[in-house]
mmCIF file of C-alpha atoms in Angstrom:
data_model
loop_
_atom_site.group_PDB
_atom_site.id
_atom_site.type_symbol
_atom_site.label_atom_id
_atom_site.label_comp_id
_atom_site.label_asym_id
_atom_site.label_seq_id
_atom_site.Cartn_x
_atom_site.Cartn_y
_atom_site.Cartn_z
ATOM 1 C CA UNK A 1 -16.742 171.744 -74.265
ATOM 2 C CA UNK A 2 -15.784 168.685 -72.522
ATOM 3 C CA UNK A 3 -13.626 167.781 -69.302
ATOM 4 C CA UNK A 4 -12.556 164.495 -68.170
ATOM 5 C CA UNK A 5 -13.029 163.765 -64.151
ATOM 6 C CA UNK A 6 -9.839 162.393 -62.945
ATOM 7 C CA UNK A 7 -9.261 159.333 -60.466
ATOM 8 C CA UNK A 8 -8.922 162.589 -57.542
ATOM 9 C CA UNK A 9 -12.333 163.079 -58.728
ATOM 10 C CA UNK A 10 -11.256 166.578 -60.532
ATOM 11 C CA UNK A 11 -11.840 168.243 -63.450
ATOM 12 C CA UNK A 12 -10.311 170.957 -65.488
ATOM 13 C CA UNK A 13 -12.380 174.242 -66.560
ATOM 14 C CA UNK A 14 -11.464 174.412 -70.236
ATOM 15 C CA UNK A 15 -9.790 177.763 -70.750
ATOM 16 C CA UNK A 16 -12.110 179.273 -72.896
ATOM 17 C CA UNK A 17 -14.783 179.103 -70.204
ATOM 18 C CA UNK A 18 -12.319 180.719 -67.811
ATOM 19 C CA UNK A 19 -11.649 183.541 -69.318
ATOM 20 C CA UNK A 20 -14.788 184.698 -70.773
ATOM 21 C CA UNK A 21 -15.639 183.758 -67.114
ATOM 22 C CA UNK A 22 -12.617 185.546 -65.374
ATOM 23 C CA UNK A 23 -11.951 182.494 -63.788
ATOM 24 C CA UNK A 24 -8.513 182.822 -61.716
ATOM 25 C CA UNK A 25 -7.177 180.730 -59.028
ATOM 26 C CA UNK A 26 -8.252 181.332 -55.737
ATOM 27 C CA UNK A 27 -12.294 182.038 -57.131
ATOM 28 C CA UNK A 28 -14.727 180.414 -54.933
ATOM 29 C CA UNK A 29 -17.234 178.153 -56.895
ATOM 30 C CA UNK A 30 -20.862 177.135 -55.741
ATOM 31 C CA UNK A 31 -21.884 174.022 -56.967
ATOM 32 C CA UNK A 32 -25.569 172.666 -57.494
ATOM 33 C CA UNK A 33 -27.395 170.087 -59.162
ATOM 34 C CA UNK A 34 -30.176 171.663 -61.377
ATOM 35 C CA UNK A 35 -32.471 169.110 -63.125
ATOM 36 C CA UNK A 36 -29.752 166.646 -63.586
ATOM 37 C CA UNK A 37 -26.930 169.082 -64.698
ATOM 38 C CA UNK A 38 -24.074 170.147 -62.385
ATOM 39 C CA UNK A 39 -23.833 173.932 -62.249
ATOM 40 C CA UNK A 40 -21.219 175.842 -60.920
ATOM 41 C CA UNK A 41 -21.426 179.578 -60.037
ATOM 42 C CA UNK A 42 -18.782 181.854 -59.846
ATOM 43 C CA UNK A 43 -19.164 183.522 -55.795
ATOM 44 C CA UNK A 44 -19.218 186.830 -55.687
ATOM 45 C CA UNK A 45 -18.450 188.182 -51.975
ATOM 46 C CA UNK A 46 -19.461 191.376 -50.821
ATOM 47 C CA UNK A 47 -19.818 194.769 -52.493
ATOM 48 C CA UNK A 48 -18.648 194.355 -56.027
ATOM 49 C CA UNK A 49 -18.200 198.305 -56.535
ATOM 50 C CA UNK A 50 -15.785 198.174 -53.105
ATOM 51 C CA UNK A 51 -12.414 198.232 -54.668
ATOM 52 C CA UNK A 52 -13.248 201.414 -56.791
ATOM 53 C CA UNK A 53 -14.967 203.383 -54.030
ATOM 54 C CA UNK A 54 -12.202 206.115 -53.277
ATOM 55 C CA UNK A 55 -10.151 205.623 -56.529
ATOM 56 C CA UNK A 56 -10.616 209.261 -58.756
ATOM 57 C CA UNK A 57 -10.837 211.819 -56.087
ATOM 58 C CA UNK A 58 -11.254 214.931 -57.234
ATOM 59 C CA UNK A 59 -9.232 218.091 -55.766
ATOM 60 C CA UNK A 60 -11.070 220.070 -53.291
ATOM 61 C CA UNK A 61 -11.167 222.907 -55.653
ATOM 62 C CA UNK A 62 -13.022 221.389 -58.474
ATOM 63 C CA UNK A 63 -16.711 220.268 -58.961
ATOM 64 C CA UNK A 64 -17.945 217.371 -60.422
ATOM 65 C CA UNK A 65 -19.330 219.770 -63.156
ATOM 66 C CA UNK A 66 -15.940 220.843 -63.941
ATOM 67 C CA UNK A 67 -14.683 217.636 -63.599
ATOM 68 C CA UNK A 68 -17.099 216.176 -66.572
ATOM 69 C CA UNK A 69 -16.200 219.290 -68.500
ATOM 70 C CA UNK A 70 -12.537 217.911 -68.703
ATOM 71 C CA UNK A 71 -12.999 214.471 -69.619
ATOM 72 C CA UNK A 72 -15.702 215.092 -72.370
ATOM 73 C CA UNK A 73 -13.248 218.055 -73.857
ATOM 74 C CA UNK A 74 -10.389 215.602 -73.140
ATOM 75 C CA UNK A 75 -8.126 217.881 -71.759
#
């Protein structure tokens, strides 16, 4: 894939690598030069597992046991 640098000195990420990248707006990138290529990381801040910790409590009156019971019976 190819971009064109613009007289701002931008470029556009080609779609295709933004979504299989889950590129959206506001993503910090990290750029380096690596042997002569420019590479560009997708930043990854803090704990990546923060926004689920908390989601899927269970109810104080069932185990994790029972819990896993449930799903795999898919009640």
């Amino acid at each position: 894939m190819t971009a064109i640098l613009s007289e701002e000195r931008q470029v556009t990420i080609p779609e295709g690598l933004r979504d299989s990248m889950g590129l959206q707006p506001g993503v910090t990138l990290d750029f380096t030069e690596e042997e002569g290529r420019l590479v560009a990381r997708k930043v990854t801040s803090g704990d990546p597992f923060a926004k689920w910790r908390g989601n899927g409590r269970l109810p104080a009156s069932q185990s994790v046991d029972d819990d896993l019971a449930e799903s795999r019976d898919g009640r």
